[in-house]
PDB file of C-alpha atoms in Angstrom:
ATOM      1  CA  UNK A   1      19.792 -80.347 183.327  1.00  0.00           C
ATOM      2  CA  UNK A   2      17.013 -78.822 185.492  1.00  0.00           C
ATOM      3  CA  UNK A   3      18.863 -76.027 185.956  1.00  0.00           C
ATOM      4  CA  UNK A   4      19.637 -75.282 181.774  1.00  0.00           C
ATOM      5  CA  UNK A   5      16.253 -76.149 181.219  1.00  0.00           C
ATOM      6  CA  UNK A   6      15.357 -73.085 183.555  1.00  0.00           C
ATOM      7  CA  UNK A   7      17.705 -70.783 182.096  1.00  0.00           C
ATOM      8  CA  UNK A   8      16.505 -71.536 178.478  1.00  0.00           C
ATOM      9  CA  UNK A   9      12.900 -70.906 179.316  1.00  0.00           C
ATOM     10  CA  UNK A  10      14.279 -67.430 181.374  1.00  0.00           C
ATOM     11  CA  UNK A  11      16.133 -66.472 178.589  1.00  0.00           C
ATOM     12  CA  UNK A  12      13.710 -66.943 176.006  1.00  0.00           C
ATOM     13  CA  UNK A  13      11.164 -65.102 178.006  1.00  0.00           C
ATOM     14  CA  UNK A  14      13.539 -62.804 178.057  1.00  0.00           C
ATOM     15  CA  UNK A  15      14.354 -62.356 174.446  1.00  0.00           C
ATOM     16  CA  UNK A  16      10.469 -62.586 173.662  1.00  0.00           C
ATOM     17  CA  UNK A  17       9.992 -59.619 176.348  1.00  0.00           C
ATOM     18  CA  UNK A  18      13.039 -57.331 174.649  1.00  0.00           C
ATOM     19  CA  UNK A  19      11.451 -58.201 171.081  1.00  0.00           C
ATOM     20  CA  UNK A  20       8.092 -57.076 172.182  1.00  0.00           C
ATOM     21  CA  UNK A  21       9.203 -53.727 173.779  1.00  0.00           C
ATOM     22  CA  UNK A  22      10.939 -52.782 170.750  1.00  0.00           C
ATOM     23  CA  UNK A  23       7.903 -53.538 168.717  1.00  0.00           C
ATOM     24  CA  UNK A  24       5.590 -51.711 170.837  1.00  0.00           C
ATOM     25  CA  UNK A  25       8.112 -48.708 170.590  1.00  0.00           C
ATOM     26  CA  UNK A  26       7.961 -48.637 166.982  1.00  0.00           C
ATOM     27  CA  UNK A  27       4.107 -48.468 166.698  1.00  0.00           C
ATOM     28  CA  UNK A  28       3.168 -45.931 169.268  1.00  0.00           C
ATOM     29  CA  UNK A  29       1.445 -42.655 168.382  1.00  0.00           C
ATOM     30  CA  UNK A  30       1.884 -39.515 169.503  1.00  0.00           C
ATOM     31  CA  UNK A  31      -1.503 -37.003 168.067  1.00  0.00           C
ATOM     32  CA  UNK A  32      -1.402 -33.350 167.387  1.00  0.00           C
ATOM     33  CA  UNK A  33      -4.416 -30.808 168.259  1.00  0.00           C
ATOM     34  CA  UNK A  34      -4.401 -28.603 164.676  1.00  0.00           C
ATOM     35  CA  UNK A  35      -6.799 -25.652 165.353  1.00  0.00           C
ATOM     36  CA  UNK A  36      -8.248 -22.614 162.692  1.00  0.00           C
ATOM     37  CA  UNK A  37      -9.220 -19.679 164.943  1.00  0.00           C
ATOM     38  CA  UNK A  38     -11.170 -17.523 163.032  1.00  0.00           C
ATOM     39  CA  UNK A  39     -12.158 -13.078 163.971  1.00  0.00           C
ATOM     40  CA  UNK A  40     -15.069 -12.088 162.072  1.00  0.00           C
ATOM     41  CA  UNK A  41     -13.634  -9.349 159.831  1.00  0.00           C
ATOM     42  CA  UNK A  42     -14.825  -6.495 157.649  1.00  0.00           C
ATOM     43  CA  UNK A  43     -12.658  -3.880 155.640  1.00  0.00           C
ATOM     44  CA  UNK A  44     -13.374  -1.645 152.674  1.00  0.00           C
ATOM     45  CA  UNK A  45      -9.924  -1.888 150.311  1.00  0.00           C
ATOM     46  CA  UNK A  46      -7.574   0.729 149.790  1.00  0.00           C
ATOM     47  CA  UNK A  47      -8.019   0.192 146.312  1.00  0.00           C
ATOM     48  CA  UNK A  48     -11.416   0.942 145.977  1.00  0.00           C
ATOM     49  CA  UNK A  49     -11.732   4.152 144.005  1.00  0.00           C
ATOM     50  CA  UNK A  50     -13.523   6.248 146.775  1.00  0.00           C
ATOM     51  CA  UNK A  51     -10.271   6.161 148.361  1.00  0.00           C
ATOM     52  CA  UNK A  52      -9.412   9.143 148.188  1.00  0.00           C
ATOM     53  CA  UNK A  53     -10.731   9.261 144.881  1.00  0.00           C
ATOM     54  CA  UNK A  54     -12.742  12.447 143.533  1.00  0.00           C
ATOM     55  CA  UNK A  55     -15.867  12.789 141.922  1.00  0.00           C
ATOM     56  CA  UNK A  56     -16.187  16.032 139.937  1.00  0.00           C
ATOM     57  CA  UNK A  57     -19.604  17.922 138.540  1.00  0.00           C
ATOM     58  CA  UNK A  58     -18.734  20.745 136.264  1.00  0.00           C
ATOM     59  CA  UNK A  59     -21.626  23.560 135.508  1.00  0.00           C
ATOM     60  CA  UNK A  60     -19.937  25.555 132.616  1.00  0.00           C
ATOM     61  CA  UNK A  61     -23.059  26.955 131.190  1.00  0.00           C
ATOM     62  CA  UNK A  62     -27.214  27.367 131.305  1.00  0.00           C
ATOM     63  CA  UNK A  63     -27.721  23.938 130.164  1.00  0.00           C
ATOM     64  CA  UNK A  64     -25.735  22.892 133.046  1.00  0.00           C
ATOM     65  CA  UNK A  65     -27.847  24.507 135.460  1.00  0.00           C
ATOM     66  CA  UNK A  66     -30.784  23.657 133.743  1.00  0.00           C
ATOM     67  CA  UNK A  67     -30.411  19.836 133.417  1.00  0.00           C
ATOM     68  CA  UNK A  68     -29.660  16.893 135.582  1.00  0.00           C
ATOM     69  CA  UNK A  69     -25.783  15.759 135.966  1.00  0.00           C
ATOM     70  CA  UNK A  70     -24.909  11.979 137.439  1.00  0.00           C
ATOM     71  CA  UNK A  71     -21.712  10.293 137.909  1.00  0.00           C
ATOM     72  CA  UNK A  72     -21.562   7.130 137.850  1.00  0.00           C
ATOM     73  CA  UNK A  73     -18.152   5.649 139.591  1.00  0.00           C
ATOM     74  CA  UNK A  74     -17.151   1.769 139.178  1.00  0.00           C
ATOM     75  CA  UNK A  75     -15.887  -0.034 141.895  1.00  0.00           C
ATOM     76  CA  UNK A  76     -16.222   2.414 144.093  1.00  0.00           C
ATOM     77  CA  UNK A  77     -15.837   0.150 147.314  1.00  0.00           C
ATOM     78  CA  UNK A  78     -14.501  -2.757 147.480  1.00  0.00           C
ATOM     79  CA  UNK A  79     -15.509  -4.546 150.727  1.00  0.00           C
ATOM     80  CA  UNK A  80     -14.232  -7.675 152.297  1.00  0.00           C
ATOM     81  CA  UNK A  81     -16.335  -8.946 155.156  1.00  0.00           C
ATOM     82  CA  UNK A  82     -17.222 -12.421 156.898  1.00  0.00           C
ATOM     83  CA  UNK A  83     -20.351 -11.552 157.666  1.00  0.00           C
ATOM     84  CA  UNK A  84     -23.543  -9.933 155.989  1.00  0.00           C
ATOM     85  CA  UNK A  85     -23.146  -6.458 156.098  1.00  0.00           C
ATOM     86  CA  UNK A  86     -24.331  -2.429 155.573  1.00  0.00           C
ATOM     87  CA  UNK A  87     -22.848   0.142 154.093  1.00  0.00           C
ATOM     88  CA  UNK A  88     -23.710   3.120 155.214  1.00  0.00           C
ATOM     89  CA  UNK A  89     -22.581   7.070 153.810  1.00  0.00           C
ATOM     90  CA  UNK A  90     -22.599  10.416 155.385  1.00  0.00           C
ATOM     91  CA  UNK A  91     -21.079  13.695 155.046  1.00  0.00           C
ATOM     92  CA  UNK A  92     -18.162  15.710 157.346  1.00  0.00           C
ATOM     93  CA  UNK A  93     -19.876  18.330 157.237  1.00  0.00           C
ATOM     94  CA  UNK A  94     -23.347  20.139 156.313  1.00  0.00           C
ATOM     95  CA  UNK A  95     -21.971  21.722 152.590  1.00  0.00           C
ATOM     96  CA  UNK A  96     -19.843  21.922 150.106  1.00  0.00           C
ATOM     97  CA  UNK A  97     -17.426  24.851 150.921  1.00  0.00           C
ATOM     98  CA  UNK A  98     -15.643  27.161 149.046  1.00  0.00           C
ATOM     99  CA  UNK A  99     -13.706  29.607 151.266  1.00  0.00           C
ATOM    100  CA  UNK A 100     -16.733  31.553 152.921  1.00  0.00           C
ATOM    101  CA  UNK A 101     -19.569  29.935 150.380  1.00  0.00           C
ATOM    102  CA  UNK A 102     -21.369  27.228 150.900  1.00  0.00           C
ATOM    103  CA  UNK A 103     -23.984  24.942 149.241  1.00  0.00           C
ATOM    104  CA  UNK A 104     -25.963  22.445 151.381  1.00  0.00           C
ATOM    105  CA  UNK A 105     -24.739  18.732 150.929  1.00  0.00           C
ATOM    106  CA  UNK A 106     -28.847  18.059 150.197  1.00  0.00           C
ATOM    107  CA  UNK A 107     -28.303  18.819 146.581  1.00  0.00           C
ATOM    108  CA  UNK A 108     -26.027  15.594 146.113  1.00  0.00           C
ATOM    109  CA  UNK A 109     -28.324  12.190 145.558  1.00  0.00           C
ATOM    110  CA  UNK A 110     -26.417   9.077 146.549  1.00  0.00           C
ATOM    111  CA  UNK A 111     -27.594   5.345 144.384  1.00  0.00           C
ATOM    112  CA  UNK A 112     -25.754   2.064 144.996  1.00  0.00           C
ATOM    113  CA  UNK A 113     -26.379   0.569 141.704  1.00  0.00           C
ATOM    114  CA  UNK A 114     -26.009  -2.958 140.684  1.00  0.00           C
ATOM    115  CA  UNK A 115     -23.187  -4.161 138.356  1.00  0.00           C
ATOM    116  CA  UNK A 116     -20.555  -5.021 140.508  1.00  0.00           C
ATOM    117  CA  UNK A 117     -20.092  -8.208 142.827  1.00  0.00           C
ATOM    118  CA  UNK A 118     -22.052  -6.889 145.751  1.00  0.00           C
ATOM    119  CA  UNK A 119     -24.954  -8.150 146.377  1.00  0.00           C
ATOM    120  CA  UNK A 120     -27.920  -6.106 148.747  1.00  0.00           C
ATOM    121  CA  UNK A 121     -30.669  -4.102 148.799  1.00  0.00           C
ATOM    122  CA  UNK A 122     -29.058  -1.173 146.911  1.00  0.00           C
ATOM    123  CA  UNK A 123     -30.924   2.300 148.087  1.00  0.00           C
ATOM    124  CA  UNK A 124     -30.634   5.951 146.987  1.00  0.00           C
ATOM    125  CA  UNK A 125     -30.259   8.805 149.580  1.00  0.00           C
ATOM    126  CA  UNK A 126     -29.406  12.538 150.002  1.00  0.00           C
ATOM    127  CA  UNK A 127     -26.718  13.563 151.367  1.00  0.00           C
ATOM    128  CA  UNK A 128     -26.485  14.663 154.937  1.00  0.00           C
ATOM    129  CA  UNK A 129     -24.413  14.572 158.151  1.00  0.00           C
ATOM    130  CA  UNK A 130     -25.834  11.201 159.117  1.00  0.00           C
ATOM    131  CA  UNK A 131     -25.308   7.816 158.547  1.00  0.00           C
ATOM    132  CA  UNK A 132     -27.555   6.513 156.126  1.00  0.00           C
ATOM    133  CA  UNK A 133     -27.834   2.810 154.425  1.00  0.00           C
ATOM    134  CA  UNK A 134     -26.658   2.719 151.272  1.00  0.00           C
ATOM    135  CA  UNK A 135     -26.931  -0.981 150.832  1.00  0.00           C
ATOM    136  CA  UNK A 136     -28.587  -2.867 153.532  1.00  0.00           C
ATOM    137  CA  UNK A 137     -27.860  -6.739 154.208  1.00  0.00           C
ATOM    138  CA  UNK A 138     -24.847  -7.274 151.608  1.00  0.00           C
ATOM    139  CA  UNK A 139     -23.427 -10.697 151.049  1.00  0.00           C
ATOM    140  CA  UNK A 140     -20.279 -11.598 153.061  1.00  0.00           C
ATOM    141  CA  UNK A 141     -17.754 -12.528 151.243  1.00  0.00           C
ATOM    142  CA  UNK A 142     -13.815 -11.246 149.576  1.00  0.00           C
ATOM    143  CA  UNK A 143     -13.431  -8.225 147.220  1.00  0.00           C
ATOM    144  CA  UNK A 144     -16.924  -7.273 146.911  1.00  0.00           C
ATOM    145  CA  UNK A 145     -17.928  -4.402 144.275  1.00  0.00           C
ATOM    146  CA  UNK A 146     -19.739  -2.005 144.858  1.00  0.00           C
ATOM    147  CA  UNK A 147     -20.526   0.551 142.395  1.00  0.00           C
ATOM    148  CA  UNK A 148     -21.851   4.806 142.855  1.00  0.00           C
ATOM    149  CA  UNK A 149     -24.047   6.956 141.210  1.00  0.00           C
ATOM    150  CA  UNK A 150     -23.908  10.473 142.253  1.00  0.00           C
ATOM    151  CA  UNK A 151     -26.517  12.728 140.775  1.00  0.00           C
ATOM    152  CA  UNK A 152     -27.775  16.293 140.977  1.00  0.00           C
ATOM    153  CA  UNK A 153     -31.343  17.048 139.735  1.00  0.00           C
ATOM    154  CA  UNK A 154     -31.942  19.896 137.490  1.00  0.00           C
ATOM    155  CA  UNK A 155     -34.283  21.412 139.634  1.00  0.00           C
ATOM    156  CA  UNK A 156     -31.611  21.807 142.613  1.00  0.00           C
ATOM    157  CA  UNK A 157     -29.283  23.118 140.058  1.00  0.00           C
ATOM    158  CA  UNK A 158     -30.860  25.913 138.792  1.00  0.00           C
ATOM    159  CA  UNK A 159     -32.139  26.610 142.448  1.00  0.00           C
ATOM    160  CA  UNK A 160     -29.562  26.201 144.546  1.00  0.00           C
ATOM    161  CA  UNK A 161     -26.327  25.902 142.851  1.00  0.00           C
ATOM    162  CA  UNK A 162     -27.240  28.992 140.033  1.00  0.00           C
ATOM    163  CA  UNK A 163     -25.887  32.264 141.508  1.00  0.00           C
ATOM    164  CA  UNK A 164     -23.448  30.865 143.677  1.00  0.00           C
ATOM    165  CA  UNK A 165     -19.834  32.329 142.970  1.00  0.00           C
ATOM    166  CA  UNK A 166     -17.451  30.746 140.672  1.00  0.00           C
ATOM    167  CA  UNK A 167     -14.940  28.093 142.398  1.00  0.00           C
ATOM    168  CA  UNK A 168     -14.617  24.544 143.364  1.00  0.00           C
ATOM    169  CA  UNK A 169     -16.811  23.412 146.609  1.00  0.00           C
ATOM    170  CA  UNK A 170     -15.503  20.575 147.967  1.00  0.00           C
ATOM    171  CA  UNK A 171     -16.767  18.273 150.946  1.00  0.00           C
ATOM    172  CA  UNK A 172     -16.067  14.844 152.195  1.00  0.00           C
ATOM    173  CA  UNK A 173     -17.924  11.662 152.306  1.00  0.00           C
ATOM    174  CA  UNK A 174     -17.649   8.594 154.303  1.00  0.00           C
ATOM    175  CA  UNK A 175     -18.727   5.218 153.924  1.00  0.00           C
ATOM    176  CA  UNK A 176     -18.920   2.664 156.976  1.00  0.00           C
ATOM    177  CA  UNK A 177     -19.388  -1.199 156.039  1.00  0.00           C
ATOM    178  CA  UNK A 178     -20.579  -2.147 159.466  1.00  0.00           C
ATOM    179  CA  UNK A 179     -21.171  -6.252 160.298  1.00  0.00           C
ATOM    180  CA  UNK A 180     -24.525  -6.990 160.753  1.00  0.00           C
TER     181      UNK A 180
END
């Protein structure tokens, strides 16, 4: 009887110890490491209109030369960036060239102006070879609009661009959004 009595209790230990594994395998948990790696990023759209866009001033007659001409172009950049950010404008080259004439990029007045989504200080340069800020410390953030004024005063029309010789003078202009 000794001996059943021993083989009970082993065999019930037994059971109890199977029983428990199988319990404990059914309420492990296994944990997965999910990560978001983020690159700061900045990019001016293909679909903003300066892309490849044109911007055209016609002087047909002497009120043409005589008065002021601007161009105002919406959503002319369209800038995605995670981080604040400048947009800055310059020229290829130092004019505007028609076959062997020329007239100095100087007479073209750049103006961020507000209206679109982009939000900075907006600022109003010349033209010229260098990098200038256009809009300085612009909100980060997806598809913002920017909107350009070009302009040329009356007084640089009648002096500089009044005797030149008929045609179209053509240069091109960059913009850089740069992270700040």
């Amino acid at each position: 009887m000794k001996k059943q009595m021993v083989m009970v209790v082993l065999s019930l230990g037994l059971i109890s110890l199977g029983s428990s594994q199988v319990s404990a395998q059914n309420s492990d948990h296994v944990g997965t490491s999910v990560n978001i790696v983020l690159a700061d990023v900045i990019s001016i759209d293909q679909g903003s209109v300066a892309s490849g866009g044109t911007v055209d001033f016609n002087y047909v007659n002497t009120t043409d030369y005589n008065s002021s001409k601007s161009v105002t172009v919406p959503n002319s950049l369209i800038i995605n960036s995670s981080k604040n950010f400048d947009v800055k404008i310059k020229s290829d080259g130092a004019n505007f060239i028609n076959g062997a004439n020329l007239i100095p990029v100087d007479v073209l007045q750049v103006k961020a102006i507000s209206g679109g989504s982009l939000m900075g200080t907006m600022n109003e340069v010349t033209l010229s070879t260098n990098d200038q800020v256009l809009v300085s410390n612009a909100s980060l953030g997806a598809k913002r609009i920017l909107n350009i004024a070009y302009s040329i005063s009356a007084e640089k029309a009648s002096k500089v661009l009044l005797g030149k010789p008929k045609g179209t003078y053509t240069q091109i202009v960059t913009y850089t959004a740069t992270a700040l």
